[in-house]
Amino acid sequence: MAYDKFEVLTSTAYPLPIENVDTDQIIPARFLKATERVDFDINFFRDWRYNADGTPKADFPLNDAKYAGSKILVGGRNFGSGSSREHAAWSVYDFGLRCVISSEFADIFKNNCLNIGVLPVQVSAEFADKLFEAIEADPKTEIKVDLPAQTVTLVSTGESESFAINGYKKENMLNGFDDIDYLKNIENEISAFAEKRPF
């Protein structure tokens, strides 16, 4: 499945300054039985977003109208820990987020995000704190994520930090490819190579 290309994203952000956010909170296990990829946006952080009666929790950032429409989430350290369920990354994307910024990611969650069109940006703890402080001071604070340049910038101050990304995953994000799309894109090269191989 192809995804929207990711080049430069400038957006406000949801702040979630909670450490060790695990995948069972991102998408609770009871929603993993689905045979189709539906309602993952609704069930994203289901137990943190909603009361037992189904009403939204007003004090949870993802329910706060002042952050509505943000394409970026700034999370606490060790974001995406726990089980390897790819449904967690699906729920991030289906909620409308294209980028998660944290000072530390669980490796499997990070790779799952890259596979489905969500850019995980790892920054220093100091820079993450600056982002949280800026968002708290002004919810309309914008963050610019430049994938070609591999930089994340706090627009209001111009403070910037570089981030690392695997070259293959970067090219896929820039082209809107998943792994299958990438293979289809080089199908002619694969065929040419195969023809040269001895039987």
PDB file of N, CA, C and O in Angstrom, residues 34-112:
ATOM      1  N   ALA A  34      -9.374  -7.366  14.918  1.00  0.00           N
ATOM      2  CA  ALA A  34      -9.984  -6.906  13.662  1.00  0.00           C
ATOM      3  C   ALA A  34      -9.319  -7.556  12.458  1.00  0.00           C
ATOM      4  O   ALA A  34      -8.094  -7.706  12.414  1.00  0.00           O
ATOM      5  N   THR A  35     -10.120  -7.984  11.506  1.00  0.00           N
ATOM      6  CA  THR A  35      -9.588  -8.595  10.279  1.00  0.00           C
ATOM      7  C   THR A  35      -9.392  -7.560   9.177  1.00  0.00           C
ATOM      8  O   THR A  35      -8.792  -7.847   8.151  1.00  0.00           O
ATOM      9  N   GLU A  36      -9.918  -6.359   9.392  1.00  0.00           N
ATOM     10  CA  GLU A  36      -9.726  -5.270   8.453  1.00  0.00           C
ATOM     11  C   GLU A  36      -9.154  -4.066   9.201  1.00  0.00           C
ATOM     12  O   GLU A  36      -9.354  -3.913  10.402  1.00  0.00           O
ATOM     13  N   ARG A  37      -8.476  -3.224   8.475  1.00  0.00           N
ATOM     14  CA  ARG A  37      -7.871  -2.042   9.095  1.00  0.00           C
ATOM     15  C   ARG A  37      -8.907  -0.911   9.174  1.00  0.00           C
ATOM     16  O   ARG A  37      -8.939   0.006   8.365  1.00  0.00           O
ATOM     17  N   VAL A  38      -9.768  -1.014  10.167  1.00  0.00           N
ATOM     18  CA  VAL A  38     -10.807  -0.012  10.375  1.00  0.00           C
ATOM     19  C   VAL A  38     -10.847   0.381  11.849  1.00  0.00           C
ATOM     20  O   VAL A  38     -10.522  -0.423  12.730  1.00  0.00           O
ATOM     21  N   ASP A  39     -11.230   1.621  12.100  1.00  0.00           N
ATOM     22  CA  ASP A  39     -11.441   2.162  13.452  1.00  0.00           C
ATOM     23  C   ASP A  39     -10.171   2.267  14.289  1.00  0.00           C
ATOM     24  O   ASP A  39     -10.268   2.482  15.502  1.00  0.00           O
ATOM     25  N   PHE A  40      -9.018   2.152  13.676  1.00  0.00           N
ATOM     26  CA  PHE A  40      -7.806   2.306  14.474  1.00  0.00           C
ATOM     27  C   PHE A  40      -7.622   3.752  14.928  1.00  0.00           C
ATOM     28  O   PHE A  40      -6.990   4.011  15.954  1.00  0.00           O
ATOM     29  N   ASP A  41      -8.172   4.700  14.164  1.00  0.00           N
ATOM     30  CA  ASP A  41      -8.124   6.096  14.593  1.00  0.00           C
ATOM     31  C   ASP A  41      -8.987   6.318  15.838  1.00  0.00           C
ATOM     32  O   ASP A  41      -8.595   7.026  16.770  1.00  0.00           O
ATOM     33  N   ILE A  42     -10.147   5.679  15.874  1.00  0.00           N
ATOM     34  CA  ILE A  42     -11.055   5.818  17.015  1.00  0.00           C
ATOM     35  C   ILE A  42     -10.440   5.197  18.267  1.00  0.00           C
ATOM     36  O   ILE A  42     -10.572   5.724  19.370  1.00  0.00           O
ATOM     37  N   ASN A  43      -9.751   4.090  18.097  1.00  0.00           N
ATOM     38  CA  ASN A  43      -9.224   3.344  19.238  1.00  0.00           C
ATOM     39  C   ASN A  43      -7.783   3.688  19.594  1.00  0.00           C
ATOM     40  O   ASN A  43      -7.199   3.080  20.486  1.00  0.00           O
ATOM     41  N   PHE A  44      -7.230   4.671  18.918  1.00  0.00           N
ATOM     42  CA  PHE A  44      -5.898   5.190  19.231  1.00  0.00           C
ATOM     43  C   PHE A  44      -5.929   5.764  20.651  1.00  0.00           C
ATOM     44  O   PHE A  44      -6.710   6.655  20.961  1.00  0.00           O
ATOM     45  N   PHE A  45      -5.089   5.230  21.541  1.00  0.00           N
ATOM     46  CA  PHE A  45      -5.076   5.627  22.954  1.00  0.00           C
ATOM     47  C   PHE A  45      -6.473   5.541  23.579  1.00  0.00           C
ATOM     48  O   PHE A  45      -6.866   6.397  24.376  1.00  0.00           O
ATOM     49  N   ARG A  46      -7.191   4.505  23.220  1.00  0.00           N
ATOM     50  CA  ARG A  46      -8.593   4.391  23.620  1.00  0.00           C
ATOM     51  C   ARG A  46      -8.810   4.574  25.131  1.00  0.00           C
ATOM     52  O   ARG A  46      -9.683   5.338  25.553  1.00  0.00           O
ATOM     53  N   ASP A  47      -8.017   3.880  25.934  1.00  0.00           N
ATOM     54  CA  ASP A  47      -8.257   3.924  27.381  1.00  0.00           C
ATOM     55  C   ASP A  47      -7.808   5.226  28.016  1.00  0.00           C
ATOM     56  O   ASP A  47      -8.264   5.571  29.111  1.00  0.00           O
ATOM     57  N   TRP A  48      -6.924   5.947  27.351  1.00  0.00           N
ATOM     58  CA  TRP A  48      -6.488   7.242  27.865  1.00  0.00           C
ATOM     59  C   TRP A  48      -7.375   8.374  27.344  1.00  0.00           C
ATOM     60  O   TRP A  48      -7.479   9.417  27.981  1.00  0.00           O
ATOM     61  N   ARG A  49      -8.004   8.162  26.188  1.00  0.00           N
ATOM     62  CA  ARG A  49      -8.830   9.212  25.580  1.00  0.00           C
ATOM     63  C   ARG A  49     -10.273   9.215  26.072  1.00  0.00           C
ATOM     64  O   ARG A  49     -10.937  10.262  26.016  1.00  0.00           O
ATOM     65  N   TYR A  50     -10.759   8.046  26.525  1.00  0.00           N
ATOM     66  CA  TYR A  50     -12.190   7.939  26.838  1.00  0.00           C
ATOM     67  C   TYR A  50     -12.441   7.409  28.243  1.00  0.00           C
ATOM     68  O   TYR A  50     -11.681   6.590  28.759  1.00  0.00           O
ATOM     69  N   ASN A  51     -13.542   7.874  28.832  1.00  0.00           N
ATOM     70  CA  ASN A  51     -14.027   7.329  30.096  1.00  0.00           C
ATOM     71  C   ASN A  51     -14.715   6.002  29.845  1.00  0.00           C
ATOM     72  O   ASN A  51     -14.960   5.615  28.691  1.00  0.00           O
ATOM     73  N   ALA A  52     -15.046   5.282  30.914  1.00  0.00           N
ATOM     74  CA  ALA A  52     -15.696   3.974  30.798  1.00  0.00           C
ATOM     75  C   ALA A  52     -17.021   4.057  30.051  1.00  0.00           C
ATOM     76  O   ALA A  52     -17.429   3.106  29.378  1.00  0.00           O
ATOM     77  N   ASP A  53     -17.695   5.206  30.134  1.00  0.00           N
ATOM     78  CA  ASP A  53     -18.985   5.356  29.449  1.00  0.00           C
ATOM     79  C   ASP A  53     -18.836   5.832  28.005  1.00  0.00           C
ATOM     80  O   ASP A  53     -19.824   6.110  27.323  1.00  0.00           O
ATOM     81  N   GLY A  54     -17.586   5.932  27.537  1.00  0.00           N
ATOM     82  CA  GLY A  54     -17.344   6.311  26.149  1.00  0.00           C
ATOM     83  C   GLY A  54     -17.217   7.796  25.892  1.00  0.00           C
ATOM     84  O   GLY A  54     -16.968   8.210  24.756  1.00  0.00           O
ATOM     85  N   THR A  55     -17.372   8.607  26.919  1.00  0.00           N
ATOM     86  CA  THR A  55     -17.218  10.050  26.741  1.00  0.00           C
ATOM     87  C   THR A  55     -15.736  10.428  26.742  1.00  0.00           C
ATOM     88  O   THR A  55     -14.937   9.831  27.457  1.00  0.00           O
ATOM     89  N   PRO A  56     -15.359  11.409  25.940  1.00  0.00           N
ATOM     90  CA  PRO A  56     -13.940  11.802  25.875  1.00  0.00           C
ATOM     91  C   PRO A  56     -13.459  12.406  27.188  1.00  0.00           C
ATOM     92  O   PRO A  56     -14.198  13.126  27.865  1.00  0.00           O
ATOM     93  N   LYS A  57     -12.218  12.116  27.538  1.00  0.00           N
ATOM     94  CA  LYS A  57     -11.596  12.732  28.713  1.00  0.00           C
ATOM     95  C   LYS A  57     -11.081  14.104  28.307  1.00  0.00           C
ATOM     96  O   LYS A  57     -10.163  14.220  27.494  1.00  0.00           O
ATOM     97  N   ALA A  58     -11.659  15.128  28.900  1.00  0.00           N
ATOM     98  CA  ALA A  58     -11.361  16.493  28.486  1.00  0.00           C
ATOM     99  C   ALA A  58      -9.908  16.890  28.722  1.00  0.00           C
ATOM    100  O   ALA A  58      -9.373  17.748  28.014  1.00  0.00           O
ATOM    101  N   ASP A  59      -9.249  16.253  29.707  1.00  0.00           N
ATOM    102  CA  ASP A  59      -7.884  16.663  30.043  1.00  0.00           C
ATOM    103  C   ASP A  59      -6.808  15.918  29.262  1.00  0.00           C
ATOM    104  O   ASP A  59      -5.612  16.133  29.496  1.00  0.00           O
ATOM    105  N   PHE A  60      -7.206  15.057  28.328  1.00  0.00           N
ATOM    106  CA  PHE A  60      -6.198  14.329  27.552  1.00  0.00           C
ATOM    107  C   PHE A  60      -5.854  15.137  26.304  1.00  0.00           C
ATOM    108  O   PHE A  60      -6.760  15.585  25.574  1.00  0.00           O
ATOM    109  N   PRO A  61      -4.568  15.363  26.015  1.00  0.00           N
ATOM    110  CA  PRO A  61      -4.177  16.252  24.925  1.00  0.00           C
ATOM    111  C   PRO A  61      -4.796  15.935  23.566  1.00  0.00           C
ATOM    112  O   PRO A  61      -5.132  16.854  22.810  1.00  0.00           O
ATOM    113  N   LEU A  62      -4.969  14.667  23.240  1.00  0.00           N
ATOM    114  CA  LEU A  62      -5.510  14.326  21.926  1.00  0.00           C
ATOM    115  C   LEU A  62      -6.986  14.689  21.799  1.00  0.00           C
ATOM    116  O   LEU A  62      -7.537  14.684  20.701  1.00  0.00           O
ATOM    117  N   ASN A  63      -7.637  15.011  22.925  1.00  0.00           N
ATOM    118  CA  ASN A  63      -9.028  15.451  22.903  1.00  0.00           C
ATOM    119  C   ASN A  63      -9.157  16.967  23.015  1.00  0.00           C
ATOM    120  O   ASN A  63     -10.267  17.499  22.954  1.00  0.00           O
ATOM    121  N   ASP A  64      -8.048  17.656  23.202  1.00  0.00           N
ATOM    122  CA  ASP A  64      -8.064  19.093  23.441  1.00  0.00           C
ATOM    123  C   ASP A  64      -8.182  19.841  22.122  1.00  0.00           C
ATOM    124  O   ASP A  64      -7.328  19.706  21.238  1.00  0.00           O
ATOM    125  N   ALA A  65      -9.226  20.640  22.003  1.00  0.00           N
ATOM    126  CA  ALA A  65      -9.503  21.341  20.742  1.00  0.00           C
ATOM    127  C   ALA A  65      -8.366  22.252  20.309  1.00  0.00           C
ATOM    128  O   ALA A  65      -8.192  22.495  19.109  1.00  0.00           O
ATOM    129  N   LYS A  66      -7.573  22.749  21.259  1.00  0.00           N
ATOM    130  CA  LYS A  66      -6.509  23.683  20.869  1.00  0.00           C
ATOM    131  C   LYS A  66      -5.374  23.011  20.106  1.00  0.00           C
ATOM    132  O   LYS A  66      -4.557  23.691  19.488  1.00  0.00           O
ATOM    133  N   TYR A  67      -5.326  21.685  20.125  1.00  0.00           N
ATOM    134  CA  TYR A  67      -4.314  20.961  19.357  1.00  0.00           C
ATOM    135  C   TYR A  67      -4.905  20.267  18.120  1.00  0.00           C
ATOM    136  O   TYR A  67      -4.173  19.618  17.367  1.00  0.00           O
ATOM    137  N   ALA A  68      -6.203  20.384  17.935  1.00  0.00           N
ATOM    138  CA  ALA A  68      -6.902  19.633  16.883  1.00  0.00           C
ATOM    139  C   ALA A  68      -6.289  19.882  15.504  1.00  0.00           C
ATOM    140  O   ALA A  68      -5.948  21.016  15.156  1.00  0.00           O
ATOM    141  N   GLY A  69      -6.162  18.808  14.745  1.00  0.00           N
ATOM    142  CA  GLY A  69      -5.632  18.907  13.392  1.00  0.00           C
ATOM    143  C   GLY A  69      -4.131  18.820  13.290  1.00  0.00           C
ATOM    144  O   GLY A  69      -3.578  18.851  12.176  1.00  0.00           O
ATOM    145  N   SER A  70      -3.451  18.708  14.419  1.00  0.00           N
ATOM    146  CA  SER A  70      -1.990  18.587  14.382  1.00  0.00           C
ATOM    147  C   SER A  70      -1.570  17.304  13.680  1.00  0.00           C
ATOM    148  O   SER A  70      -2.215  16.263  13.813  1.00  0.00           O
ATOM    149  N   LYS A  71      -0.490  17.382  12.930  1.00  0.00           N
ATOM    150  CA  LYS A  71       0.039  16.223  12.206  1.00  0.00           C
ATOM    151  C   LYS A  71       1.250  15.614  12.907  1.00  0.00           C
ATOM    152  O   LYS A  71       1.809  14.618  12.446  1.00  0.00           O
ATOM    153  N   ILE A  72       1.649  16.227  14.028  1.00  0.00           N
ATOM    154  CA  ILE A  72       2.834  15.792  14.771  1.00  0.00           C
ATOM    155  C   ILE A  72       2.433  15.496  16.213  1.00  0.00           C
ATOM    156  O   ILE A  72       1.590  16.195  16.790  1.00  0.00           O
ATOM    157  N   LEU A  73       3.023  14.461  16.788  1.00  0.00           N
ATOM    158  CA  LEU A  73       2.889  14.187  18.216  1.00  0.00           C
ATOM    159  C   LEU A  73       4.282  14.207  18.824  1.00  0.00           C
ATOM    160  O   LEU A  73       5.198  13.563  18.298  1.00  0.00           O
ATOM    161  N   VAL A  74       4.446  14.961  19.909  1.00  0.00           N
ATOM    162  CA  VAL A  74       5.714  14.969  20.629  1.00  0.00           C
ATOM    163  C   VAL A  74       5.526  14.124  21.882  1.00  0.00           C
ATOM    164  O   VAL A  74       4.717  14.463  22.751  1.00  0.00           O
ATOM    165  N   GLY A  75       6.216  13.006  21.943  1.00  0.00           N
ATOM    166  CA  GLY A  75       6.044  12.061  23.041  1.00  0.00           C
ATOM    167  C   GLY A  75       7.230  12.030  23.987  1.00  0.00           C
ATOM    168  O   GLY A  75       8.307  12.542  23.670  1.00  0.00           O
ATOM    169  N   GLY A  76       7.014  11.418  25.140  1.00  0.00           N
ATOM    170  CA  GLY A  76       8.075  11.279  26.117  1.00  0.00           C
ATOM    171  C   GLY A  76       9.072  10.197  25.737  1.00  0.00           C
ATOM    172  O   GLY A  76       8.923   9.499  24.733  1.00  0.00           O
ATOM    173  N   ARG A  77      10.087  10.046  26.574  1.00  0.00           N
ATOM    174  CA  ARG A  77      11.162   9.081  26.318  1.00  0.00           C
ATOM    175  C   ARG A  77      10.633   7.650  26.264  1.00  0.00           C
ATOM    176  O   ARG A  77       9.692   7.285  26.943  1.00  0.00           O
ATOM    177  N   ASN A  78      11.253   6.834  25.425  1.00  0.00           N
ATOM    178  CA  ASN A  78      10.918   5.410  25.260  1.00  0.00           C
ATOM    179  C   ASN A  78       9.493   5.238  24.754  1.00  0.00           C
ATOM    180  O   ASN A  78       8.710   4.440  25.275  1.00  0.00           O
ATOM    181  N   PHE A  79       9.170   5.971  23.715  1.00  0.00           N
ATOM    182  CA  PHE A  79       7.836   5.907  23.116  1.00  0.00           C
ATOM    183  C   PHE A  79       7.702   4.642  22.271  1.00  0.00           C
ATOM    184  O   PHE A  79       8.569   4.315  21.482  1.00  0.00           O
ATOM    185  N   GLY A  80       6.597   3.926  22.442  1.00  0.00           N
ATOM    186  CA  GLY A  80       6.323   2.731  21.639  1.00  0.00           C
ATOM    187  C   GLY A  80       6.943   1.465  22.186  1.00  0.00           C
ATOM    188  O   GLY A  80       7.155   0.501  21.443  1.00  0.00           O
ATOM    189  N   SER A  81       7.222   1.428  23.479  1.00  0.00           N
ATOM    190  CA  SER A  81       7.781   0.209  24.083  1.00  0.00           C
ATOM    191  C   SER A  81       6.711  -0.862  24.178  1.00  0.00           C
ATOM    192  O   SER A  81       5.543  -0.638  23.859  1.00  0.00           O
ATOM    193  N   GLY A  82       7.101  -2.057  24.607  1.00  0.00           N
ATOM    194  CA  GLY A  82       6.131  -3.140  24.755  1.00  0.00           C
ATOM    195  C   GLY A  82       6.130  -4.080  23.570  1.00  0.00           C
ATOM    196  O   GLY A  82       7.160  -4.285  22.928  1.00  0.00           O
ATOM    197  N   SER A  83       4.969  -4.624  23.250  1.00  0.00           N
ATOM    198  CA  SER A  83       4.868  -5.652  22.204  1.00  0.00           C
ATOM    199  C   SER A  83       5.106  -5.054  20.823  1.00  0.00           C
ATOM    200  O   SER A  83       5.054  -3.840  20.627  1.00  0.00           O
ATOM    201  N   SER A  84       5.311  -5.935  19.845  1.00  0.00           N
ATOM    202  CA  SER A  84       5.716  -5.502  18.510  1.00  0.00           C
ATOM    203  C   SER A  84       4.543  -5.220  17.578  1.00  0.00           C
ATOM    204  O   SER A  84       4.754  -5.027  16.392  1.00  0.00           O
ATOM    205  N   ARG A  85       3.339  -5.188  18.068  1.00  0.00           N
ATOM    206  CA  ARG A  85       2.151  -5.060  17.204  1.00  0.00           C
ATOM    207  C   ARG A  85       2.260  -3.879  16.237  1.00  0.00           C
ATOM    208  O   ARG A  85       2.432  -2.739  16.630  1.00  0.00           O
ATOM    209  N   GLU A  86       2.110  -4.188  14.939  1.00  0.00           N
ATOM    210  CA  GLU A  86       2.152  -3.120  13.941  1.00  0.00           C
ATOM    211  C   GLU A  86       0.886  -2.275  13.969  1.00  0.00           C
ATOM    212  O   GLU A  86       0.865  -1.154  13.442  1.00  0.00           O
ATOM    213  N   HIS A  87      -0.154  -2.789  14.629  1.00  0.00           N
ATOM    214  CA  HIS A  87      -1.405  -2.044  14.757  1.00  0.00           C
ATOM    215  C   HIS A  87      -1.169  -0.693  15.449  1.00  0.00           C
ATOM    216  O   HIS A  87      -1.915   0.266  15.215  1.00  0.00           O
ATOM    217  N   ALA A  88      -0.158  -0.625  16.319  1.00  0.00           N
ATOM    218  CA  ALA A  88       0.134   0.637  17.009  1.00  0.00           C
ATOM    219  C   ALA A  88       0.531   1.716  16.000  1.00  0.00           C
ATOM    220  O   ALA A  88       0.061   2.853  16.075  1.00  0.00           O
ATOM    221  N   ALA A  89       1.378   1.352  15.057  1.00  0.00           N
ATOM    222  CA  ALA A  89       1.766   2.307  14.018  1.00  0.00           C
ATOM    223  C   ALA A  89       0.576   2.651  13.127  1.00  0.00           C
ATOM    224  O   ALA A  89       0.401   3.806  12.724  1.00  0.00           O
ATOM    225  N   TRP A  90      -0.256   1.649  12.790  1.00  0.00           N
ATOM    226  CA  TRP A  90      -1.458   1.918  11.995  1.00  0.00           C
ATOM    227  C   TRP A  90      -2.333   2.968  12.667  1.00  0.00           C
ATOM    228  O   TRP A  90      -2.858   3.860  12.008  1.00  0.00           O
ATOM    229  N   SER A  91      -2.508   2.837  13.977  1.00  0.00           N
ATOM    230  CA  SER A  91      -3.399   3.764  14.682  1.00  0.00           C
ATOM    231  C   SER A  91      -2.835   5.179  14.678  1.00  0.00           C
ATOM    232  O   SER A  91      -3.594   6.154  14.607  1.00  0.00           O
ATOM    233  N   VAL A  92      -1.513   5.302  14.744  1.00  0.00           N
ATOM    234  CA  VAL A  92      -0.883   6.618  14.655  1.00  0.00           C
ATOM    235  C   VAL A  92      -1.222   7.262  13.309  1.00  0.00           C
ATOM    236  O   VAL A  92      -1.673   8.413  13.233  1.00  0.00           O
ATOM    237  N   TYR A  93      -1.020   6.516  12.241  1.00  0.00           N
ATOM    238  CA  TYR A  93      -1.276   7.025  10.886  1.00  0.00           C
ATOM    239  C   TYR A  93      -2.757   7.304  10.674  1.00  0.00           C
ATOM    240  O   TYR A  93      -3.127   8.354  10.133  1.00  0.00           O
ATOM    241  N   ASP A  94      -3.606   6.382  11.093  1.00  0.00           N
ATOM    242  CA  ASP A  94      -5.040   6.530  10.843  1.00  0.00           C
ATOM    243  C   ASP A  94      -5.640   7.682  11.639  1.00  0.00           C
ATOM    244  O   ASP A  94      -6.677   8.234  11.245  1.00  0.00           O
ATOM    245  N   PHE A  95      -5.008   8.055  12.750  1.00  0.00           N
ATOM    246  CA  PHE A  95      -5.465   9.211  13.521  1.00  0.00           C
ATOM    247  C   PHE A  95      -5.146  10.519  12.796  1.00  0.00           C
ATOM    248  O   PHE A  95      -5.705  11.559  13.106  1.00  0.00           O
ATOM    249  N   GLY A  96      -4.255  10.434  11.829  1.00  0.00           N
ATOM    250  CA  GLY A  96      -3.908  11.618  11.041  1.00  0.00           C
ATOM    251  C   GLY A  96      -2.525  12.170  11.306  1.00  0.00           C
ATOM    252  O   GLY A  96      -2.165  13.229  10.787  1.00  0.00           O
ATOM    253  N   LEU A  97      -1.740  11.433  12.091  1.00  0.00           N
ATOM    254  CA  LEU A  97      -0.379  11.883  12.387  1.00  0.00           C
ATOM    255  C   LEU A  97       0.594  11.380  11.331  1.00  0.00           C
ATOM    256  O   LEU A  97       0.495  10.240  10.889  1.00  0.00           O
ATOM    257  N   ARG A  98       1.545  12.216  10.953  1.00  0.00           N
ATOM    258  CA  ARG A  98       2.580  11.792  10.008  1.00  0.00           C
ATOM    259  C   ARG A  98       3.953  11.750  10.640  1.00  0.00           C
ATOM    260  O   ARG A  98       4.917  11.277  10.030  1.00  0.00           O
ATOM    261  N   CYS A  99       4.068  12.256  11.877  1.00  0.00           N
ATOM    262  CA  CYS A  99       5.369  12.309  12.519  1.00  0.00           C
ATOM    263  C   CYS A  99       5.205  12.193  14.028  1.00  0.00           C
ATOM    264  O   CYS A  99       4.296  12.809  14.607  1.00  0.00           O
ATOM    265  N   VAL A 100       6.068  11.400  14.645  1.00  0.00           N
ATOM    266  CA  VAL A 100       6.160  11.325  16.101  1.00  0.00           C
ATOM    267  C   VAL A 100       7.584  11.708  16.480  1.00  0.00           C
ATOM    268  O   VAL A 100       8.544  11.180  15.919  1.00  0.00           O
ATOM    269  N   ILE A 101       7.702  12.639  17.413  1.00  0.00           N
ATOM    270  CA  ILE A 101       9.014  13.099  17.871  1.00  0.00           C
ATOM    271  C   ILE A 101       9.204  12.650  19.316  1.00  0.00           C
ATOM    272  O   ILE A 101       8.301  12.804  20.142  1.00  0.00           O
ATOM    273  N   SER A 102      10.362  12.082  19.613  1.00  0.00           N
ATOM    274  CA  SER A 102      10.665  11.638  20.972  1.00  0.00           C
ATOM    275  C   SER A 102      12.183  11.617  21.157  1.00  0.00           C
ATOM    276  O   SER A 102      12.931  11.577  20.179  1.00  0.00           O
ATOM    277  N   SER A 103      12.596  11.605  22.410  1.00  0.00           N
ATOM    278  CA  SER A 103      14.030  11.499  22.689  1.00  0.00           C
ATOM    279  C   SER A 103      14.501  10.050  22.645  1.00  0.00           C
ATOM    280  O   SER A 103      15.703   9.789  22.667  1.00  0.00           O
ATOM    281  N   GLU A 104      13.552   9.102  22.588  1.00  0.00           N
ATOM    282  CA  GLU A 104      13.916   7.688  22.501  1.00  0.00           C
ATOM    283  C   GLU A 104      12.705   6.880  22.034  1.00  0.00           C
ATOM    284  O   GLU A 104      11.591   7.090  22.521  1.00  0.00           O
ATOM    285  N   PHE A 105      12.936   5.970  21.093  1.00  0.00           N
ATOM    286  CA  PHE A 105      11.889   5.094  20.587  1.00  0.00           C
ATOM    287  C   PHE A 105      12.243   3.636  20.821  1.00  0.00           C
ATOM    288  O   PHE A 105      13.424   3.264  20.790  1.00  0.00           O
ATOM    289  N   ALA A 106      11.238   2.812  21.007  1.00  0.00           N
ATOM    290  CA  ALA A 106      11.446   1.371  20.935  1.00  0.00           C
ATOM    291  C   ALA A 106      11.711   1.020  19.473  1.00  0.00           C
ATOM    292  O   ALA A 106      11.012   1.506  18.573  1.00  0.00           O
ATOM    293  N   ASP A 107      12.723   0.204  19.211  1.00  0.00           N
ATOM    294  CA  ASP A 107      13.161  -0.064  17.837  1.00  0.00           C
ATOM    295  C   ASP A 107      12.069  -0.642  16.950  1.00  0.00           C
ATOM    296  O   ASP A 107      11.917  -0.244  15.787  1.00  0.00           O
ATOM    297  N   ILE A 108      11.312  -1.610  17.464  1.00  0.00           N
ATOM    298  CA  ILE A 108      10.301  -2.262  16.628  1.00  0.00           C
ATOM    299  C   ILE A 108       9.201  -1.279  16.253  1.00  0.00           C
ATOM    300  O   ILE A 108       8.767  -1.215  15.098  1.00  0.00           O
ATOM    301  N   PHE A 109       8.747  -0.487  17.216  1.00  0.00           N
ATOM    302  CA  PHE A 109       7.731   0.519  16.921  1.00  0.00           C
ATOM    303  C   PHE A 109       8.258   1.508  15.881  1.00  0.00           C
ATOM    304  O   PHE A 109       7.536   1.878  14.936  1.00  0.00           O
ATOM    305  N   LYS A 110       9.498   1.931  16.043  1.00  0.00           N
ATOM    306  CA  LYS A 110      10.108   2.880  15.107  1.00  0.00           C
ATOM    307  C   LYS A 110      10.105   2.318  13.690  1.00  0.00           C
ATOM    308  O   LYS A 110       9.719   3.002  12.733  1.00  0.00           O
ATOM    309  N   ASN A 111      10.504   1.061  13.536  1.00  0.00           N
ATOM    310  CA  ASN A 111      10.540   0.444  12.214  1.00  0.00           C
ATOM    311  C   ASN A 111       9.146   0.231  11.646  1.00  0.00           C
ATOM    312  O   ASN A 111       8.920   0.397  10.436  1.00  0.00           O
ATOM    313  N   ASN A 112       8.193  -0.123  12.501  1.00  0.00           N
ATOM    314  CA  ASN A 112       6.811  -0.284  12.043  1.00  0.00           C
ATOM    315  C   ASN A 112       6.262   1.031  11.509  1.00  0.00           C
ATOM    316  O   ASN A 112       5.545   1.057  10.498  1.00  0.00           O
TER     317      ASN A 112
END
